[in-house]
Amino acid sequence: MTDSFKCRKNCGACCIAPSISSAIPSMPNGKPAGIACFHLDENFQCKLFGNTNRPLVCGRLKPCFEMCGTNRDQAMDYLTQLEQLTSS
């Protein structure tokens, strides 16, 4: 992925579309694809951002144009397709 940039406000696609197999505080079995993480707030921001309890996989995911597109719908579409291609 290229062209890193800051997260878009009111998006949260990366906290909804992909599955997370590792434990998350309050979600010991991770989270299924398409379900919002328990720690996504009403503004679609991660309440664990910067917290040591945040899963490593979340901290390693970096926003970029390829993944985020120009709007939330594009980000959801991309991440949903990626999830479908990598699930087995």
Coordinates of C-alpha atoms in Angstrom, one line a residue:
M1 CA 0.0 0.0 0.0
T2 CA 1.2 3.5 -0.7
D3 CA 0.3 7.1 0.0
S4 CA -0.2 6.9 3.8
F5 CA -2.4 9.5 5.3
K6 CA -4.4 10.2 8.4
C7 CA -7.7 8.4 9.1
R8 CA -10.8 10.0 7.8
K9 CA -13.2 11.2 10.4
N10 CA -16.5 9.3 10.7
C11 CA -15.3 6.3 8.7
G12 CA -14.4 3.3 10.9
A13 CA -14.4 1.0 7.9
C14 CA -11.2 -0.8 9.2
C15 CA -13.0 -1.4 12.5
I16 CA -16.1 -2.9 10.8
A17 CA -15.3 -4.7 7.5
P18 CA -12.4 -7.0 8.5
S19 CA -12.4 -9.9 10.9
I20 CA -10.0 -9.9 13.8
S21 CA -8.9 -13.3 15.1
S22 CA -6.9 -12.1 18.1
A23 CA -8.5 -11.2 21.4
I24 CA -9.7 -7.6 21.9
P25 CA -10.6 -6.2 25.3
S26 CA -14.3 -7.1 25.8
M27 CA -14.1 -9.3 22.7
P28 CA -12.0 -12.3 23.8
N29 CA -12.7 -14.2 20.6
G30 CA -11.9 -11.3 18.3
K31 CA -14.6 -10.0 16.0
P32 CA -16.3 -11.3 12.8
A33 CA -16.1 -9.5 9.5
G34 CA -18.9 -6.9 9.0
I35 CA -19.4 -6.4 12.7
A36 CA -18.3 -3.1 14.4
C37 CA -15.7 -3.5 17.0
F38 CA -16.9 -2.9 20.6
H39 CA -14.4 -0.1 20.9
L40 CA -15.7 1.9 17.9
D41 CA -17.3 5.1 19.3
E42 CA -20.3 7.0 18.0
N43 CA -18.0 9.1 15.7
F44 CA -16.5 5.9 14.2
Q45 CA -13.2 6.5 16.1
C46 CA -11.3 3.7 18.0
K47 CA -11.5 4.2 21.7
L48 CA -8.3 2.0 22.1
F49 CA -6.2 4.1 19.7
G50 CA -2.8 4.6 21.4
N51 CA -3.7 2.2 24.2
T52 CA -1.4 -0.8 24.9
N53 CA -4.5 -3.0 24.9
R54 CA -5.1 -2.3 21.3
P55 CA -4.6 -5.4 19.2
L56 CA -1.3 -5.5 17.3
V57 CA -3.1 -6.2 14.0
C58 CA -5.0 -2.9 14.5
G59 CA -1.8 -0.9 15.2
R60 CA -0.1 -2.3 12.1
L61 CA -2.9 -1.3 9.8
K62 CA -2.0 2.0 8.2
P63 CA -4.5 4.2 6.3
C64 CA -3.6 4.8 2.7
F65 CA -5.4 5.8 -0.5
E66 CA -5.6 2.3 -1.9
M67 CA -7.4 1.0 1.2
C68 CA -9.4 4.1 2.1
G69 CA -10.3 5.6 -1.3
T70 CA -12.0 8.9 -1.3
N71 CA -14.9 8.1 1.1
R72 CA -16.2 5.6 3.7
D73 CA -18.2 3.6 1.1
Q74 CA -15.1 3.0 -1.0
A75 CA -13.1 2.0 2.2
M76 CA -15.9 -0.5 3.2
D77 CA -16.0 -2.0 -0.3
Y78 CA -12.2 -2.4 -0.5
L79 CA -11.9 -3.9 3.0
T80 CA -14.9 -6.2 2.5
Q81 CA -13.5 -7.5 -0.8
L82 CA -10.1 -8.0 0.9
E83 CA -11.7 -9.9 3.7
Q84 CA -13.5 -12.1 1.2
L85 CA -10.4 -12.8 -0.8
T86 CA -8.3 -13.7 2.3
S87 CA -10.9 -15.7 4.3
S88 CA -10.7 -19.4 4.1

